[in-house]
Structure formats: structure tokens, C-alpha cells
Amino acid sequence: MFSPCDLSIGNAEPLNQTNRWWIEHSISPFVVRSVMRCIVAAVIFTASLPMLARAEPAIEQVSFQPQVKSLRCLKPEAVAMVRELVEKIGPIEITSTCGGRHARNSQHYRGKAIDFRPLKTSPRKAAAIAKTIDNVGGVGSYSNGLVHVDVGDRRLAWFGKKRANRRVAYNSRDR
């Protein structure tokens, strides 16, 4: 039977009992396997870093007001809408998602709407661009510079602060 301890290198004599002791008292196979697993995991992680860095460039341009903690309460289609919105209009500050007080039957309560303040464009331009995004259901803008977008079923656009003064227009596009 072949043993790695019986190898000889060049003109050197084969390993015998006296010069084989360092192999028997060296690192255990368990430690070697653990170290190899760590090395493989580190290589895989290092190789995936560029991919992870490209995964969410749009979300990095989203800031939150203190009462809004994150996008975790939003449905996946609403998060996708936020990504596309940021890609088209630039950085935004989200002022409202699922928490807080909203109108009865609001899309906010369903995790399908956000209110935001555009940071690099006007609210009017942001609302106009939001209306061109396919998965946006409703778009509204307030007189204080906030814009509302949702992924609800209705294709509704509005402007104004109070319900009585609000101008409402249905989008001509259908889903």
C-alpha cells in the first residue's frame, strides 16, 4: 500500500520512523478541512463583492425622514417601483411608507405606496416621470412639494393639498 510518508525526494532517503514524527504530530485533518472551508468561503465572498455592489445602486440614493425607518414594510412591486423611480429622477427622500396616518383604504396601509420629496428635480417633473413608469398605479403631488406614488389598481393622478381643492385626472393609459 502506498503511503505519502514513504516518498523520497531526489537522492534523499525515504522517510523512516525518526524523520516521520513531524507528520504524525502536525495539524489534524479536521483543522485542515476547516481552514480549507474558510478559504473557499472567503474566495467565493470576495468574488461576489462586485456583484453585490451593483445589486442596489438605486436604493443607495434613497434617504428617509426620521419617522420612516426603511422599505421593509413595502411589497416587492412597490420596492421595484422605488428603484425604477430613483433610476429615472435621481435621489429622493421618502417621507411616508406604511406607518403614520393616511386616508381610509390608502395604498400606504397595504405596503403599496410612498410619499417622497425629489432632491434633484422639481415635484412637478418627478410626478410627470412617475406617470410614465409602467407599474405605477396612482400619482399625486401636494402643494408642499411632496409626491405620492403607488402601485395600486387605479390609474389616478391628482394635485392639491385638500380634498375640496384637489384636481383629479385619470391617466389615459390602461394596464
C-alpha atoms as a PDB file:
ATOM      1  CA  MET A   1       0.000   0.000   0.000  1.00  0.00           C
ATOM      2  CA  PHE A   2       1.215   3.478  -0.860  1.00  0.00           C
ATOM      3  CA  SER A   3       1.808   5.979   1.934  1.00  0.00           C
ATOM      4  CA  PRO A   4       2.846   9.620   1.489  1.00  0.00           C
ATOM      5  CA  CYS A   5       5.366   9.080   4.261  1.00  0.00           C
ATOM      6  CA  ASP A   6       7.279   6.596   2.087  1.00  0.00           C
ATOM      7  CA  LEU A   7       8.106   9.149  -0.604  1.00  0.00           C
ATOM      8  CA  SER A   8      11.649  10.144  -1.305  1.00  0.00           C
ATOM      9  CA  ILE A   9      12.759  13.407  -2.891  1.00  0.00           C
ATOM     10  CA  GLY A  10      15.648  13.191  -5.343  1.00  0.00           C
ATOM     11  CA  ASN A  11      18.575  11.422  -3.707  1.00  0.00           C
ATOM     12  CA  ALA A  12      17.121  11.777  -0.208  1.00  0.00           C
ATOM     13  CA  GLU A  13      16.385   8.600   1.679  1.00  0.00           C
ATOM     14  CA  PRO A  14      12.775   7.513   2.295  1.00  0.00           C
ATOM     15  CA  LEU A  15      11.110   8.815   5.430  1.00  0.00           C
ATOM     16  CA  ASN A  16      11.519   6.451   8.348  1.00  0.00           C
ATOM     17  CA  GLN A  17      10.224   6.429  11.913  1.00  0.00           C
ATOM     18  CA  THR A  18      12.663   9.065  13.157  1.00  0.00           C
ATOM     19  CA  ASN A  19      12.092  11.660  10.439  1.00  0.00           C
ATOM     20  CA  ARG A  20       8.349  10.961  10.120  1.00  0.00           C
ATOM     21  CA  TRP A  21       7.385  12.272  13.581  1.00  0.00           C
ATOM     22  CA  TRP A  22       6.548  15.788  12.331  1.00  0.00           C
ATOM     23  CA  ILE A  23       3.810  14.420  10.040  1.00  0.00           C
ATOM     24  CA  GLU A  24       2.171  12.472  12.853  1.00  0.00           C
ATOM     25  CA  HIS A  25       2.269  15.431  15.238  1.00  0.00           C
ATOM     26  CA  SER A  26       1.222  18.055  12.738  1.00  0.00           C
ATOM     27  CA  ILE A  27      -2.186  19.673  12.175  1.00  0.00           C
ATOM     28  CA  SER A  28      -5.160  17.345  12.407  1.00  0.00           C
ATOM     29  CA  PRO A  29      -7.268  16.645   9.298  1.00  0.00           C
ATOM     30  CA  PHE A  30     -10.243  18.357  10.966  1.00  0.00           C
ATOM     31  CA  VAL A  31      -8.314  21.614  11.281  1.00  0.00           C
ATOM     32  CA  VAL A  32      -7.093  21.343   7.680  1.00  0.00           C
ATOM     33  CA  ARG A  33     -10.671  20.832   6.411  1.00  0.00           C
ATOM     34  CA  SER A  34     -11.928  23.769   8.490  1.00  0.00           C
ATOM     35  CA  VAL A  35      -9.191  26.053   7.184  1.00  0.00           C
ATOM     36  CA  MET A  36      -9.895  24.966   3.601  1.00  0.00           C
ATOM     37  CA  ARG A  37     -13.618  25.664   4.035  1.00  0.00           C
ATOM     38  CA  CYS A  38     -12.805  29.147   5.335  1.00  0.00           C
ATOM     39  CA  ILE A  39     -10.501  29.809   2.388  1.00  0.00           C
ATOM     40  CA  VAL A  40     -13.137  28.649  -0.113  1.00  0.00           C
ATOM     41  CA  ALA A  41     -15.806  30.783   1.589  1.00  0.00           C
ATOM     42  CA  ALA A  42     -13.509  33.817   1.535  1.00  0.00           C
ATOM     43  CA  VAL A  43     -12.773  33.321  -2.167  1.00  0.00           C
ATOM     44  CA  ILE A  44     -16.472  32.994  -3.004  1.00  0.00           C
ATOM     45  CA  PHE A  45     -17.344  36.058  -0.912  1.00  0.00           C
ATOM     46  CA  THR A  46     -14.546  38.110  -2.477  1.00  0.00           C
ATOM     47  CA  ALA A  47     -15.613  37.072  -5.968  1.00  0.00           C
ATOM     48  CA  SER A  48     -19.225  38.059  -5.268  1.00  0.00           C
ATOM     49  CA  LEU A  49     -18.447  41.525  -3.849  1.00  0.00           C
ATOM     50  CA  PRO A  50     -18.602  43.332  -7.208  1.00  0.00           C
ATOM     51  CA  MET A  51     -21.939  41.674  -7.935  1.00  0.00           C
ATOM     52  CA  LEU A  52     -23.285  42.689  -4.528  1.00  0.00           C
ATOM     53  CA  ALA A  53     -22.109  46.256  -5.051  1.00  0.00           C
ATOM     54  CA  ARG A  54     -24.049  46.504  -8.313  1.00  0.00           C
ATOM     55  CA  ALA A  55     -27.207  44.931  -6.895  1.00  0.00           C
ATOM     56  CA  GLU A  56     -28.753  48.044  -5.332  1.00  0.00           C
ATOM     57  CA  PRO A  57     -27.268  51.246  -6.772  1.00  0.00           C
ATOM     58  CA  ALA A  58     -30.673  52.920  -6.963  1.00  0.00           C
ATOM     59  CA  ILE A  59     -31.585  52.198  -3.343  1.00  0.00           C
ATOM     60  CA  GLU A  60     -28.398  53.939  -2.196  1.00  0.00           C
ATOM     61  CA  GLN A  61     -29.919  57.202  -3.492  1.00  0.00           C
ATOM     62  CA  VAL A  62     -32.912  56.898  -1.162  1.00  0.00           C
ATOM     63  CA  SER A  63     -32.896  58.766   2.142  1.00  0.00           C
ATOM     64  CA  PHE A  64     -35.544  58.650   4.823  1.00  0.00           C
ATOM     65  CA  GLN A  65     -37.126  61.134   7.171  1.00  0.00           C
ATOM     66  CA  PRO A  66     -36.729  60.077  10.818  1.00  0.00           C
ATOM     67  CA  GLN A  67     -40.229  58.600  11.119  1.00  0.00           C
ATOM     68  CA  VAL A  68     -39.547  56.282   8.153  1.00  0.00           C
ATOM     69  CA  LYS A  69     -37.148  53.503   9.099  1.00  0.00           C
ATOM     70  CA  SER A  70     -36.770  51.503   5.861  1.00  0.00           C
ATOM     71  CA  LEU A  71     -38.539  49.958   2.879  1.00  0.00           C
ATOM     72  CA  ARG A  72     -39.169  46.646   4.671  1.00  0.00           C
ATOM     73  CA  CYS A  73     -42.917  47.178   5.020  1.00  0.00           C
ATOM     74  CA  LEU A  74     -43.368  47.674   1.267  1.00  0.00           C
ATOM     75  CA  LYS A  75     -44.470  44.948  -1.122  1.00  0.00           C
ATOM     76  CA  PRO A  76     -41.836  43.782  -3.652  1.00  0.00           C
ATOM     77  CA  GLU A  77     -43.636  45.541  -6.513  1.00  0.00           C
ATOM     78  CA  ALA A  78     -43.518  48.824  -4.550  1.00  0.00           C
ATOM     79  CA  VAL A  79     -39.771  48.414  -3.922  1.00  0.00           C
ATOM     80  CA  ALA A  80     -39.280  47.753  -7.643  1.00  0.00           C
ATOM     81  CA  MET A  81     -41.245  50.937  -8.359  1.00  0.00           C
ATOM     82  CA  VAL A  82     -38.962  52.898  -5.989  1.00  0.00           C
ATOM     83  CA  ARG A  83     -35.867  51.509  -7.760  1.00  0.00           C
ATOM     84  CA  GLU A  84     -37.171  52.484 -11.192  1.00  0.00           C
ATOM     85  CA  LEU A  85     -38.270  55.888  -9.947  1.00  0.00           C
ATOM     86  CA  VAL A  86     -34.842  56.649  -8.486  1.00  0.00           C
ATOM     87  CA  GLU A  87     -33.135  55.473 -11.683  1.00  0.00           C
ATOM     88  CA  LYS A  88     -35.241  57.964 -13.676  1.00  0.00           C
ATOM     89  CA  ILE A  89     -35.371  61.037 -11.397  1.00  0.00           C
ATOM     90  CA  GLY A  90     -32.349  60.674  -9.118  1.00  0.00           C
ATOM     91  CA  PRO A  91     -32.171  60.793  -5.318  1.00  0.00           C
ATOM     92  CA  ILE A  92     -35.339  61.039  -3.248  1.00  0.00           C
ATOM     93  CA  GLU A  93     -36.216  61.457   0.409  1.00  0.00           C
ATOM     94  CA  ILE A  94     -39.050  59.163   1.460  1.00  0.00           C
ATOM     95  CA  THR A  95     -41.383  60.853   3.905  1.00  0.00           C
ATOM     96  CA  SER A  96     -44.049  58.174   4.306  1.00  0.00           C
ATOM     97  CA  THR A  97     -44.451  54.453   3.653  1.00  0.00           C
ATOM     98  CA  CYS A  98     -46.733  52.144   5.650  1.00  0.00           C
ATOM     99  CA  GLY A  99     -46.807  53.821   9.040  1.00  0.00           C
ATOM    100  CA  GLY A 100     -48.470  57.012  10.101  1.00  0.00           C
ATOM    101  CA  ARG A 101     -51.895  58.428   9.353  1.00  0.00           C
ATOM    102  CA  HIS A 102     -53.310  58.122   5.867  1.00  0.00           C
ATOM    103  CA  ALA A 103     -56.702  58.276   4.190  1.00  0.00           C
ATOM    104  CA  ARG A 104     -59.073  55.376   4.698  1.00  0.00           C
ATOM    105  CA  ASN A 105     -58.282  52.447   2.348  1.00  0.00           C
ATOM    106  CA  SER A 106     -54.949  54.053   1.475  1.00  0.00           C
ATOM    107  CA  GLN A 107     -52.415  52.094  -0.542  1.00  0.00           C
ATOM    108  CA  HIS A 108     -49.924  53.054   2.199  1.00  0.00           C
ATOM    109  CA  TYR A 109     -51.606  50.616   4.607  1.00  0.00           C
ATOM    110  CA  ARG A 110     -51.218  47.831   2.046  1.00  0.00           C
ATOM    111  CA  GLY A 111     -47.486  48.479   1.557  1.00  0.00           C
ATOM    112  CA  LYS A 112     -48.038  49.697  -1.989  1.00  0.00           C
ATOM    113  CA  ALA A 113     -47.396  53.457  -1.732  1.00  0.00           C
ATOM    114  CA  ILE A 114     -44.783  56.027  -0.759  1.00  0.00           C
ATOM    115  CA  ASP A 115     -44.698  59.776  -0.383  1.00  0.00           C
ATOM    116  CA  PHE A 116     -41.373  61.356  -1.262  1.00  0.00           C
ATOM    117  CA  ARG A 117     -39.560  64.601  -1.889  1.00  0.00           C
ATOM    118  CA  PRO A 118     -37.389  64.671  -5.032  1.00  0.00           C
ATOM    119  CA  LEU A 119     -33.943  66.043  -4.233  1.00  0.00           C
ATOM    120  CA  LYS A 120     -32.578  66.872  -7.708  1.00  0.00           C
ATOM    121  CA  THR A 121     -35.709  67.764  -9.687  1.00  0.00           C
ATOM    122  CA  SER A 122     -38.985  69.590  -9.182  1.00  0.00           C
ATOM    123  CA  PRO A 123     -42.033  67.802  -7.771  1.00  0.00           C
ATOM    124  CA  ARG A 124     -43.908  68.528 -10.988  1.00  0.00           C
ATOM    125  CA  LYS A 125     -41.230  66.846 -13.135  1.00  0.00           C
ATOM    126  CA  ALA A 126     -40.997  63.950 -10.686  1.00  0.00           C
ATOM    127  CA  ALA A 127     -44.765  63.388 -10.894  1.00  0.00           C
ATOM    128  CA  ALA A 128     -44.667  63.563 -14.694  1.00  0.00           C
ATOM    129  CA  ILE A 129     -41.862  60.994 -14.841  1.00  0.00           C
ATOM    130  CA  ALA A 130     -43.642  58.763 -12.308  1.00  0.00           C
ATOM    131  CA  LYS A 131     -46.690  58.657 -14.595  1.00  0.00           C
ATOM    132  CA  THR A 132     -44.520  57.138 -17.344  1.00  0.00           C
ATOM    133  CA  ILE A 133     -43.441  54.171 -15.193  1.00  0.00           C
ATOM    134  CA  ASP A 134     -45.456  51.092 -16.122  1.00  0.00           C
ATOM    135  CA  ASN A 135     -46.111  49.638 -12.676  1.00  0.00           C
ATOM    136  CA  VAL A 136     -47.198  52.960 -11.099  1.00  0.00           C
ATOM    137  CA  GLY A 137     -50.924  52.982 -10.397  1.00  0.00           C
ATOM    138  CA  GLY A 138     -51.527  56.417  -8.925  1.00  0.00           C
ATOM    139  CA  VAL A 139     -49.513  59.620  -8.835  1.00  0.00           C
ATOM    140  CA  GLY A 140     -50.270  62.686  -6.796  1.00  0.00           C
ATOM    141  CA  SER A 141     -48.450  65.809  -5.766  1.00  0.00           C
ATOM    142  CA  TYR A 142     -49.017  68.043  -2.785  1.00  0.00           C
ATOM    143  CA  SER A 143     -48.563  71.790  -2.653  1.00  0.00           C
ATOM    144  CA  ASN A 144     -45.791  71.334  -0.046  1.00  0.00           C
ATOM    145  CA  GLY A 145     -43.503  69.647  -2.589  1.00  0.00           C
ATOM    146  CA  LEU A 146     -44.234  66.013  -1.755  1.00  0.00           C
ATOM    147  CA  VAL A 147     -45.150  63.454  -4.389  1.00  0.00           C
ATOM    148  CA  HIS A 148     -47.281  60.346  -3.821  1.00  0.00           C
ATOM    149  CA  VAL A 149     -46.837  57.225  -5.965  1.00  0.00           C
ATOM    150  CA  ASP A 150     -48.435  53.819  -5.569  1.00  0.00           C
ATOM    151  CA  VAL A 151     -48.753  50.504  -7.335  1.00  0.00           C
ATOM    152  CA  GLY A 152     -52.483  50.246  -6.730  1.00  0.00           C
ATOM    153  CA  ASP A 153     -55.022  49.140  -9.301  1.00  0.00           C
ATOM    154  CA  ARG A 154     -56.418  52.573 -10.171  1.00  0.00           C
ATOM    155  CA  ARG A 155     -54.620  54.770 -12.669  1.00  0.00           C
ATOM    156  CA  LEU A 156     -55.250  58.075 -10.902  1.00  0.00           C
ATOM    157  CA  ALA A 157     -53.339  61.356 -10.852  1.00  0.00           C
ATOM    158  CA  TRP A 158     -54.108  64.280  -8.560  1.00  0.00           C
ATOM    159  CA  PHE A 159     -52.719  67.556  -7.335  1.00  0.00           C
ATOM    160  CA  GLY A 160     -53.582  69.583  -4.271  1.00  0.00           C
ATOM    161  CA  LYS A 161     -53.498  69.569  -0.507  1.00  0.00           C
ATOM    162  CA  LYS A 162     -57.134  69.413   0.497  1.00  0.00           C
ATOM    163  CA  ARG A 163     -59.728  67.147  -0.981  1.00  0.00           C
ATOM    164  CA  ALA A 164     -62.042  70.023  -1.982  1.00  0.00           C
ATOM    165  CA  ASN A 165     -59.262  71.827  -3.886  1.00  0.00           C
ATOM    166  CA  ARG A 166     -57.770  68.724  -5.436  1.00  0.00           C
ATOM    167  CA  ARG A 167     -57.712  68.424  -9.216  1.00  0.00           C
ATOM    168  CA  VAL A 168     -58.177  64.805 -10.266  1.00  0.00           C
ATOM    169  CA  ALA A 169     -57.406  63.297 -13.666  1.00  0.00           C
ATOM    170  CA  TYR A 170     -57.452  59.679 -14.716  1.00  0.00           C
ATOM    171  CA  ASN A 171     -54.470  58.586 -16.738  1.00  0.00           C
ATOM    172  CA  SER A 172     -55.309  57.644 -20.316  1.00  0.00           C
ATOM    173  CA  ARG A 173     -53.047  54.573 -20.238  1.00  0.00           C
ATOM    174  CA  ASP A 174     -54.597  51.287 -19.185  1.00  0.00           C
ATOM    175  CA  ARG A 175     -52.669  48.391 -17.739  1.00  0.00           C
END
